[in-house]
PDB file of C-alpha atoms in Angstrom:
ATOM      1  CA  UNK A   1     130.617  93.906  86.315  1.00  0.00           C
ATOM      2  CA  UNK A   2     129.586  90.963  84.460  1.00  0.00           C
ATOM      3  CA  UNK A   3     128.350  92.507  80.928  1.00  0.00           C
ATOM      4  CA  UNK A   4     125.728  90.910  81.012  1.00  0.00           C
ATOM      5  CA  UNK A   5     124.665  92.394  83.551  1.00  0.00           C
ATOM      6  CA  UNK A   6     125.634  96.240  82.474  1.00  0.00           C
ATOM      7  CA  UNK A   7     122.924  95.146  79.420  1.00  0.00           C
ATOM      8  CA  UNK A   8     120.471  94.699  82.475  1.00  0.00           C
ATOM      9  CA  UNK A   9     121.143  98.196  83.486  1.00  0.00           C
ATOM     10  CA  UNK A  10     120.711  99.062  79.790  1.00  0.00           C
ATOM     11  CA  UNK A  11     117.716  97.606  79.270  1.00  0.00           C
ATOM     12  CA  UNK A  12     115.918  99.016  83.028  1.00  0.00           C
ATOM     13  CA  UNK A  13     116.928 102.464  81.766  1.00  0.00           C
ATOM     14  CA  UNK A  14     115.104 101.720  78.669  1.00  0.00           C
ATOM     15  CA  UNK A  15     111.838 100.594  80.684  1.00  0.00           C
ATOM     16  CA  UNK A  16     111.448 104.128  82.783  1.00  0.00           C
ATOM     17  CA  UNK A  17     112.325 106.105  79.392  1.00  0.00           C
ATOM     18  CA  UNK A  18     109.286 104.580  77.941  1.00  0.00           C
ATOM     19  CA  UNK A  19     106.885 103.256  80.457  1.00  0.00           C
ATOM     20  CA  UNK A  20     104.253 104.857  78.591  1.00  0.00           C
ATOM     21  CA  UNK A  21     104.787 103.284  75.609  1.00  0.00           C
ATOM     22  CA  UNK A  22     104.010  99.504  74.879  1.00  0.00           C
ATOM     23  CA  UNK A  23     107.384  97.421  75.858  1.00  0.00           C
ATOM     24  CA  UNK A  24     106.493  93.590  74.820  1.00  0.00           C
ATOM     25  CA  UNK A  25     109.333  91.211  76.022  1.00  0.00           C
ATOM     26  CA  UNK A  26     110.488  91.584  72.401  1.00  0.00           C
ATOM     27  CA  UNK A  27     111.297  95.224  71.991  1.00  0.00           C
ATOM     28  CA  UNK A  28     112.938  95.049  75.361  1.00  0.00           C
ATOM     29  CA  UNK A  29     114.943  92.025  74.493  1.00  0.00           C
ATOM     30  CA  UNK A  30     115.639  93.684  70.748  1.00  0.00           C
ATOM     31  CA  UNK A  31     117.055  96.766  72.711  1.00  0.00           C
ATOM     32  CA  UNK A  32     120.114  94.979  74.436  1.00  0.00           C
ATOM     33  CA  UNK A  33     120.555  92.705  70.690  1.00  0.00           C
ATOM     34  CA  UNK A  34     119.269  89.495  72.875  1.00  0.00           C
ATOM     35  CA  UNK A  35     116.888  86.570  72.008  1.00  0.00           C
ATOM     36  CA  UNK A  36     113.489  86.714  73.871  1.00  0.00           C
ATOM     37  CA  UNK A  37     114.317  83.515  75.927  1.00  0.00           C
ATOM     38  CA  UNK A  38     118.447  84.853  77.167  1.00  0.00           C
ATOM     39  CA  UNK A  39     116.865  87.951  78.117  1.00  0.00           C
ATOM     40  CA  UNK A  40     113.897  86.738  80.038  1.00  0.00           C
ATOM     41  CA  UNK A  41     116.094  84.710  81.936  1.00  0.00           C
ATOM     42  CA  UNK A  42     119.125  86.714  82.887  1.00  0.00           C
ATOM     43  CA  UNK A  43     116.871  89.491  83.802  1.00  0.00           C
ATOM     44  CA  UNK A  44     115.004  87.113  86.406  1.00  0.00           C
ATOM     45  CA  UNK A  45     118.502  85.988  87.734  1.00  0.00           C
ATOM     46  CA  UNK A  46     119.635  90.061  87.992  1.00  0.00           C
ATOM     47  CA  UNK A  47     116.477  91.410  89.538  1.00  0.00           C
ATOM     48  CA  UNK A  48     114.260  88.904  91.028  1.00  0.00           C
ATOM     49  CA  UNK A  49     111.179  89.058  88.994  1.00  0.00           C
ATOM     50  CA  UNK A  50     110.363  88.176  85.123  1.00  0.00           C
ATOM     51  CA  UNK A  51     110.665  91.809  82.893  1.00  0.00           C
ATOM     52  CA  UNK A  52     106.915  92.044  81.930  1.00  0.00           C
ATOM     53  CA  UNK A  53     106.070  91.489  85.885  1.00  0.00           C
ATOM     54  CA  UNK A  54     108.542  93.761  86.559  1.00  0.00           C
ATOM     55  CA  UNK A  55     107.354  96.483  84.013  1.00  0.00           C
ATOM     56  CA  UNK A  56     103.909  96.292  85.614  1.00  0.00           C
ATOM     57  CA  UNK A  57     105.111  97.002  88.949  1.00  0.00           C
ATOM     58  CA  UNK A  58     106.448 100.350  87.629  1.00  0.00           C
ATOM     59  CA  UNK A  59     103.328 101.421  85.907  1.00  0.00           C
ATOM     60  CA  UNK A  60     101.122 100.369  89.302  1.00  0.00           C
ATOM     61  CA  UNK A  61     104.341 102.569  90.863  1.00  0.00           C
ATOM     62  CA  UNK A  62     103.211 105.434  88.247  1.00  0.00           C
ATOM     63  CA  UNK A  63      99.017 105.290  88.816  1.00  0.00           C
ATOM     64  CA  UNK A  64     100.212 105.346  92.697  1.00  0.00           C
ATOM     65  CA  UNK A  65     101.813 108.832  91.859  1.00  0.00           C
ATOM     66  CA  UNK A  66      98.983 110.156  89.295  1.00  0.00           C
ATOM     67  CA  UNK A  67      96.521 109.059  92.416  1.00  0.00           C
ATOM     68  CA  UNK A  68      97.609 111.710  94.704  1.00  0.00           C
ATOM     69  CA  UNK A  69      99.110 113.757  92.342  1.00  0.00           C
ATOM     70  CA  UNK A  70      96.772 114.903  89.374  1.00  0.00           C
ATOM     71  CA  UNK A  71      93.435 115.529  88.802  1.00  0.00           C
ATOM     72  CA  UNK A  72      92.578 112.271  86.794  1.00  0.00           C
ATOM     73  CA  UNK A  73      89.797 109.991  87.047  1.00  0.00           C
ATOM     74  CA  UNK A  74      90.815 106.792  88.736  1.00  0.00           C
ATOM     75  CA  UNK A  75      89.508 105.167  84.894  1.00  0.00           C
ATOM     76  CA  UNK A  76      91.375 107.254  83.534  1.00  0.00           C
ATOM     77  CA  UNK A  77      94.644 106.288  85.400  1.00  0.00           C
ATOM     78  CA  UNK A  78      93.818 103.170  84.544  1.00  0.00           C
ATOM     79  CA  UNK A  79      94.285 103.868  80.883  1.00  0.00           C
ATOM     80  CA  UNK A  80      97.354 105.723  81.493  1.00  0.00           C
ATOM     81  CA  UNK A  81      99.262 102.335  82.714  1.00  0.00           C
ATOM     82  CA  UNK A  82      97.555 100.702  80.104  1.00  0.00           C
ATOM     83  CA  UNK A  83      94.525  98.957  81.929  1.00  0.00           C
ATOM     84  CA  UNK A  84      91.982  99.406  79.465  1.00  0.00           C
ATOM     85  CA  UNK A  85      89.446  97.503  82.050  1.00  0.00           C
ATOM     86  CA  UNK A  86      88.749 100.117  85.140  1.00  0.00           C
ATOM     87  CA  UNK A  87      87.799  96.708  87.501  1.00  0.00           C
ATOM     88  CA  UNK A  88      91.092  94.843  86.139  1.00  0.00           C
ATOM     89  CA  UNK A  89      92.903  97.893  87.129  1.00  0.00           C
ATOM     90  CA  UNK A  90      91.341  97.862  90.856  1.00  0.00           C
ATOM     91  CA  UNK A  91      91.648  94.229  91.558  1.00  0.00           C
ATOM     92  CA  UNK A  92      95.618  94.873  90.357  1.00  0.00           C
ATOM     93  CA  UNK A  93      96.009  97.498  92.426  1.00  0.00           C
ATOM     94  CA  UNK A  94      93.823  96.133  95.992  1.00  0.00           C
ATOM     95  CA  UNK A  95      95.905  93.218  95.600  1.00  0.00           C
ATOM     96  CA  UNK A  96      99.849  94.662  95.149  1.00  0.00           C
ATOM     97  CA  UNK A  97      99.189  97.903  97.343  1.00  0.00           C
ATOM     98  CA  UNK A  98      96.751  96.490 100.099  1.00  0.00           C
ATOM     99  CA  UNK A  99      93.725  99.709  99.485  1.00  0.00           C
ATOM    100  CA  UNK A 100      91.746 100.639  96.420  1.00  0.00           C
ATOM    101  CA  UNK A 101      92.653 103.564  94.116  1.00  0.00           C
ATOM    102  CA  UNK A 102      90.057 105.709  95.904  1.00  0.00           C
ATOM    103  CA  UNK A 103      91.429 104.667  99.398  1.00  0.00           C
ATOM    104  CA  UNK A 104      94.531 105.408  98.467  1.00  0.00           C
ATOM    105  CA  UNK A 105      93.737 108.746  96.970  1.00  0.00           C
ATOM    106  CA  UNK A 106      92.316 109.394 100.398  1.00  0.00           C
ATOM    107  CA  UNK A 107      95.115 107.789 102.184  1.00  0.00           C
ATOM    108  CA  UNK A 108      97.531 111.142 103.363  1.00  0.00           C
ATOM    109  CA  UNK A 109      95.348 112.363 106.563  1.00  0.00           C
ATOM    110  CA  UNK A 110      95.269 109.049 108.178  1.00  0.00           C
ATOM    111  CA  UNK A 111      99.051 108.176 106.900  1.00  0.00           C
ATOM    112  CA  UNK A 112     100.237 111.355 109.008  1.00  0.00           C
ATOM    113  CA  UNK A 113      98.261 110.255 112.026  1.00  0.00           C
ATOM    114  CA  UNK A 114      99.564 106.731 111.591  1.00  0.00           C
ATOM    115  CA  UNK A 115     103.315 108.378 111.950  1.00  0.00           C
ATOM    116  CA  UNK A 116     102.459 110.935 114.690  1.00  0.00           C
ATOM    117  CA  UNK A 117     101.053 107.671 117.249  1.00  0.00           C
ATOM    118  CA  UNK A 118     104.115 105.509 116.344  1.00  0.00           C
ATOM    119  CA  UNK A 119     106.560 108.139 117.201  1.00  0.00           C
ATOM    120  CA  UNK A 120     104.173 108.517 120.545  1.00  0.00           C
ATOM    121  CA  UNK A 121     104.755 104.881 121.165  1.00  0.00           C
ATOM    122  CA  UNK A 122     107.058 103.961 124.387  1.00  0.00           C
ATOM    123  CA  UNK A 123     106.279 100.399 123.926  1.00  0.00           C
ATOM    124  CA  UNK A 124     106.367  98.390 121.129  1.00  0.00           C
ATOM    125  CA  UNK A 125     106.334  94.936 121.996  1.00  0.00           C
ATOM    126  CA  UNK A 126     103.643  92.685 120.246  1.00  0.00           C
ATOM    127  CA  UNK A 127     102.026  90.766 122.891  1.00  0.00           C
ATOM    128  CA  UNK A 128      99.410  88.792 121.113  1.00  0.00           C
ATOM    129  CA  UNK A 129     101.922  85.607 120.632  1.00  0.00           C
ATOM    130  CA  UNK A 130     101.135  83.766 117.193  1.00  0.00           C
ATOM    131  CA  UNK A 131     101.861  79.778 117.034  1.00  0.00           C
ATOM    132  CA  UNK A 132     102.504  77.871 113.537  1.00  0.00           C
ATOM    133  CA  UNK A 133     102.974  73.997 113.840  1.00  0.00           C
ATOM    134  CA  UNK A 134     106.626  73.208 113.092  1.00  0.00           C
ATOM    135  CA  UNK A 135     107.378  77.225 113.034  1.00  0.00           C
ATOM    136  CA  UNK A 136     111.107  78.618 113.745  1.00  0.00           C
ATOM    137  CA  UNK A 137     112.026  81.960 114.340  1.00  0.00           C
ATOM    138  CA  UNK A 138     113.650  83.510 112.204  1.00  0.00           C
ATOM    139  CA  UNK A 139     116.047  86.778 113.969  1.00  0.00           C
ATOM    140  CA  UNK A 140     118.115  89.216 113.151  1.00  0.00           C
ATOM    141  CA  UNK A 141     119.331  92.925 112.831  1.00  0.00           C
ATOM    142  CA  UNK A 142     119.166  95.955 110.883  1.00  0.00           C
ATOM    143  CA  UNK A 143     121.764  98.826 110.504  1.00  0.00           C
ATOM    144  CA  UNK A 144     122.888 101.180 108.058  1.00  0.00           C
ATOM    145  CA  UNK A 145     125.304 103.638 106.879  1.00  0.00           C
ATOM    146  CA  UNK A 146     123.676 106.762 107.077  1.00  0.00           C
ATOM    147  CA  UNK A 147     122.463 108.397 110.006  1.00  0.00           C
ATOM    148  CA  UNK A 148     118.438 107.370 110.603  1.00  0.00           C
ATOM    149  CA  UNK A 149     115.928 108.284 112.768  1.00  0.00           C
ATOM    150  CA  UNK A 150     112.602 106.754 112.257  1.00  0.00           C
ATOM    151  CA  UNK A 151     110.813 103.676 112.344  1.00  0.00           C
ATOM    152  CA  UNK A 152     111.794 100.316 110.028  1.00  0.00           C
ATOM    153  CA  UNK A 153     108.944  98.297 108.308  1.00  0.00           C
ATOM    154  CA  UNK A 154     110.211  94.695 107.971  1.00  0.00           C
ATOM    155  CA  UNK A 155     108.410  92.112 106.024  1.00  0.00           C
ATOM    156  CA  UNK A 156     109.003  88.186 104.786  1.00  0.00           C
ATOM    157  CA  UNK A 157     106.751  88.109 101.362  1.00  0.00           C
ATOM    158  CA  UNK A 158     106.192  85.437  98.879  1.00  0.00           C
ATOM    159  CA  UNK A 159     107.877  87.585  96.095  1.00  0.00           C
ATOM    160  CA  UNK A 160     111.118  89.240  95.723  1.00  0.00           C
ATOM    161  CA  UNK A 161     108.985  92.533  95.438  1.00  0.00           C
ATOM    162  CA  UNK A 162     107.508  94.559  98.524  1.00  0.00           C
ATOM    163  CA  UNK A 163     103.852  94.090  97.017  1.00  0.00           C
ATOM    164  CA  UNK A 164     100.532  92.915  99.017  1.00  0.00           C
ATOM    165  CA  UNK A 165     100.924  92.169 102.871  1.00  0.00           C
ATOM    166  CA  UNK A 166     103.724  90.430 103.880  1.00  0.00           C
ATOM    167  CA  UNK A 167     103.085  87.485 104.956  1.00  0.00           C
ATOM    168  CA  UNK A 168     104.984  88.251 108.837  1.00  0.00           C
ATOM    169  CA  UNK A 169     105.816  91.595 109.291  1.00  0.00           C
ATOM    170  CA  UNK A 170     106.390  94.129 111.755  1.00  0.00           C
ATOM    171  CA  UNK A 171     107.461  97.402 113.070  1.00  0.00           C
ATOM    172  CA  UNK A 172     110.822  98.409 114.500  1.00  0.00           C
ATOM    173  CA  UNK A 173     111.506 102.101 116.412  1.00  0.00           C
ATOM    174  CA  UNK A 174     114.680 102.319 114.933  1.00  0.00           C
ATOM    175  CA  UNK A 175     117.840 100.295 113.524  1.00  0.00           C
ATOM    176  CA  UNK A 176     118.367  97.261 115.714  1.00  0.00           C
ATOM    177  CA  UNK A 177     117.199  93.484 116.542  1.00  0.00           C
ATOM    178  CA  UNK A 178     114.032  91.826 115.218  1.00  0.00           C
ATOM    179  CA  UNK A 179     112.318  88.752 115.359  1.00  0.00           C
ATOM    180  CA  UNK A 180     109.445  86.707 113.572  1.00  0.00           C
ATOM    181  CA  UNK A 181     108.198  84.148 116.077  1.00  0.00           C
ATOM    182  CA  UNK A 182     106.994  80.693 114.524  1.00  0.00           C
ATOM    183  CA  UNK A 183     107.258  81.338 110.884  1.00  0.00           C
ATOM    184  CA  UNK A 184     106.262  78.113 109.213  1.00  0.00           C
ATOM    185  CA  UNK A 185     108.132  76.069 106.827  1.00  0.00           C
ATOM    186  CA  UNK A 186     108.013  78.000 103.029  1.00  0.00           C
ATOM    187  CA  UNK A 187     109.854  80.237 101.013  1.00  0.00           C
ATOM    188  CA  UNK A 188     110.362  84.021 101.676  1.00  0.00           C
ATOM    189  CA  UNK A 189     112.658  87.289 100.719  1.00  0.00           C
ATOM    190  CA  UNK A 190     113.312  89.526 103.358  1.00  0.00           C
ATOM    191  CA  UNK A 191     112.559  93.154 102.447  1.00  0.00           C
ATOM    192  CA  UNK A 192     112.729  96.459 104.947  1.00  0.00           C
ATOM    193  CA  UNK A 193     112.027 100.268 104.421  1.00  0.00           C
ATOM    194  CA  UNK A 194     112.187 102.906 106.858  1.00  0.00           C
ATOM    195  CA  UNK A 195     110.552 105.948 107.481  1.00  0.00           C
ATOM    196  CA  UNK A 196     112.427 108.875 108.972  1.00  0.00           C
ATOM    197  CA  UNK A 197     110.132 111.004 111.726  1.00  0.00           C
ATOM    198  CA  UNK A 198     110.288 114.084 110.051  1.00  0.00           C
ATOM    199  CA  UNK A 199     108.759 113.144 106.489  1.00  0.00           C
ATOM    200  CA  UNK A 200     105.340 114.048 105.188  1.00  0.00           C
ATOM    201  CA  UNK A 201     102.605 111.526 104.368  1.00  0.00           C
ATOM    202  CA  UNK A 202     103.374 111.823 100.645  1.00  0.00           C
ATOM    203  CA  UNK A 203     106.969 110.545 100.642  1.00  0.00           C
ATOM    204  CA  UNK A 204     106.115 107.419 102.309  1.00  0.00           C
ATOM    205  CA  UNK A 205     102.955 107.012 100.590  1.00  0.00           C
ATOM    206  CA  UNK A 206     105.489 107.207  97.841  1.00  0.00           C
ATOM    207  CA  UNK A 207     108.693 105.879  99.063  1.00  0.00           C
ATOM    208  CA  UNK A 208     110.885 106.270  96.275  1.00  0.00           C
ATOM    209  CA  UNK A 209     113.938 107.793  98.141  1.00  0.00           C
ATOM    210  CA  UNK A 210     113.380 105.975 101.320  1.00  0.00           C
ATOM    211  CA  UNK A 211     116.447 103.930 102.453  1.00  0.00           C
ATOM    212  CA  UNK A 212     115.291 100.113 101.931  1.00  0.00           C
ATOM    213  CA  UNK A 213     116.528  96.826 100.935  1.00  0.00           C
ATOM    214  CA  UNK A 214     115.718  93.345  99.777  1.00  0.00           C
ATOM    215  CA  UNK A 215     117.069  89.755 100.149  1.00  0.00           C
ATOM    216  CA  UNK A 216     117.916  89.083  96.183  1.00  0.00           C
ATOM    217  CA  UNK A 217     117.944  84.499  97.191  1.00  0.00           C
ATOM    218  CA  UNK A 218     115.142  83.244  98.987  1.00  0.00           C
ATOM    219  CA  UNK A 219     115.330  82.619 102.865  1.00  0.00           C
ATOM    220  CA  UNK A 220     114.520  78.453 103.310  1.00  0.00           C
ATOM    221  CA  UNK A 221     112.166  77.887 106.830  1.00  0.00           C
ATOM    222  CA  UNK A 222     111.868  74.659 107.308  1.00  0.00           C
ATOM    223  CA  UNK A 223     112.486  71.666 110.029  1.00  0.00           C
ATOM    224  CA  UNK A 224     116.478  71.050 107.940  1.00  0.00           C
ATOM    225  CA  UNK A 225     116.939  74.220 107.075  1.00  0.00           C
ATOM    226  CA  UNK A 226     118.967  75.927 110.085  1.00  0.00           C
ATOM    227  CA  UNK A 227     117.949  79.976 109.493  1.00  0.00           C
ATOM    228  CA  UNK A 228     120.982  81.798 110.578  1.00  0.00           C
ATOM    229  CA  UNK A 229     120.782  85.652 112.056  1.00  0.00           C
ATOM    230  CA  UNK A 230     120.121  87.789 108.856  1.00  0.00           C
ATOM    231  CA  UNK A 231     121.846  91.282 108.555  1.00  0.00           C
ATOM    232  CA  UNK A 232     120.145  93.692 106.916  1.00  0.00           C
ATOM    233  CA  UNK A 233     121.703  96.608 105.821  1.00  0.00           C
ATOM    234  CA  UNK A 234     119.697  99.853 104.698  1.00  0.00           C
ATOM    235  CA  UNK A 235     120.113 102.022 101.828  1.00  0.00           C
ATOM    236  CA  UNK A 236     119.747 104.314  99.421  1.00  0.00           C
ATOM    237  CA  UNK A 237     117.204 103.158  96.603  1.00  0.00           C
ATOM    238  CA  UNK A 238     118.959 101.993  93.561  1.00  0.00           C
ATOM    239  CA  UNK A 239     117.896 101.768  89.732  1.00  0.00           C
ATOM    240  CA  UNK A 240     117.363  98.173  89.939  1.00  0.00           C
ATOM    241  CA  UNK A 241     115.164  97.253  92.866  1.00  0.00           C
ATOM    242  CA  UNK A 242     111.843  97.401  92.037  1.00  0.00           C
ATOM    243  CA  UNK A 243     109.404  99.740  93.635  1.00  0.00           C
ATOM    244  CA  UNK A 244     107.350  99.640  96.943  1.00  0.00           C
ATOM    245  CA  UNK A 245     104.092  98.936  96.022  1.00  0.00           C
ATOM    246  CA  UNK A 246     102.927  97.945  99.643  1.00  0.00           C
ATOM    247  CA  UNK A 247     101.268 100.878 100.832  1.00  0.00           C
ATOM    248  CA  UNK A 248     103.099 101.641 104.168  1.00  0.00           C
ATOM    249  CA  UNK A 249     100.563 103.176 106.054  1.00  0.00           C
ATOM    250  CA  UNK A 250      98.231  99.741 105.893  1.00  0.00           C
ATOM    251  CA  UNK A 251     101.090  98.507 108.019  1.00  0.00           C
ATOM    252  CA  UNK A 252     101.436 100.978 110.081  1.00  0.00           C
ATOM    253  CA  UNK A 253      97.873 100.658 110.793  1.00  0.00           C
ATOM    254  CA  UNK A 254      98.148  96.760 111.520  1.00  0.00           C
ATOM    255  CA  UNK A 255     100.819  97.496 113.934  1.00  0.00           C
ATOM    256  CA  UNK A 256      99.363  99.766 115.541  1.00  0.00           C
ATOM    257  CA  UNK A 257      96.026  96.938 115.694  1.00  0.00           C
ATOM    258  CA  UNK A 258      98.197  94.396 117.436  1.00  0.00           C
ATOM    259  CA  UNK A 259      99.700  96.567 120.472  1.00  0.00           C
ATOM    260  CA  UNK A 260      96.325  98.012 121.197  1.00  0.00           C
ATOM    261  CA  UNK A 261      96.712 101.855 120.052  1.00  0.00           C
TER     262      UNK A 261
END
């Protein structure tokens, strides 16, 4: 591995030892002996996202895990991540996990019933057709290594993190084909989860061990850009990809809207 690289891995290991402690790009670049600007930048070209953005997505990770997990005030969760403004911290968090704090908190009943229709489901075809002008479909197919059965969230986002609604997405009942009709021209990442049948509300509400991955390079849509079949290939969750902060029920749910159940 390039060494760089390796000092990546250093310096992520460094971030979930002390997420509760301030980590300015400084300290962080300090810890792997590299200049502010070299470590900004080969972190971006490792993982995807600047360091500070992607330190943030951890801590939202964390107050997602104190929500249905402790006691705490959703102010005072807040202040654990470091949000020392209780409305900065619930516009953050609406906007990268798609509910409020207090939704979320209230989130489990109605993520289990979410689960129990879609394994009901004996049709999932979307039939409400969408049209973009100048859109192209962009196909392909999912598999993996380890046995799974379950249901696959797929999603094209703006970011190379699965944060905020995608901006196509769907649901798949199982490894396999999928399709997004008429996406327009733009820039996207690919990213996928699944959710096995047999799991409780709280480990997709937290997916942290749920198999999973994400397009690292952009996918090009556009009328001279030819989008080839993408493969996507599931697995387990690794120390560098950041963290789910979509919650996975609100897609469920939106699935669910669009084939009438």
């Amino acid at each position: 591995m390039n060494v760089r690289y390796a000092e990546i891995d250093e310096a992520i290991a460094y971030i979930h030892q002390n997420l509760d402690e301030p980590l300015p790009l400084s300290r962080l670049a300090r810890h792997v002996a590299f200049s502010s600007y070299h470590f900004a930048r080969i972190f971006k070209e490792r993982i995807g996202l600047p360091p500070l953005y992607y330190v943030s997505s951890l801590r939202l990770q964390r107050a997602k895990d104190l929500l249905l997990n402790s006691n705490l005030s959703v102010r005072q969760i807040g202040l654990e991540i470091g949000q020392l403004s209780l409305g900065t911290f619930t516009t953050r968090f609406t906007e990268r996990v798609g509910m409020t704090p207090g939704e979320f908190r209230q989130s489990e009943p109605e993520a289990a019933r979410y689960l129990r229709a879609l394994r009901e489901l004996s049709d999932w075809q979307e039939h409400a057709a969408t049209f973009e002008p100048g859109g192209m479909p962009v196909t392909g197919t999912v598999v993996a290594d380890e046995p799974f059965d379950g249901c696959v969230l797929i999603g094209l986002f703006a970011k190379p993190i699965p944060e905020g609604l995608p901006i196509y997405g769907t649901l798949l009942p199982g490894l396999g084909r999928f399709t997004f009709r008429d996406v327009r021209p733009g820039v996207y990442y690919l990213m996928a989860t699944s959710v096995a049948w047999e799991m409780q509300a709280k480990d997709f509400l937290l997916p942290q061990r749920t198999l999973r991955t994400r397009s690292r390079a952009p996918l090009f849509v556009g009328p001279l850009c030819e989008v080839h079949p993408q493969q996507v290939k599931l697995y387990p969750p690794r120390p560098d990809d950041p963290p789910i902060l979509i919650s996975l029920p609100v897609l469920m749910n939106q699935f669910l809207s669009r084939i009438g159940k």
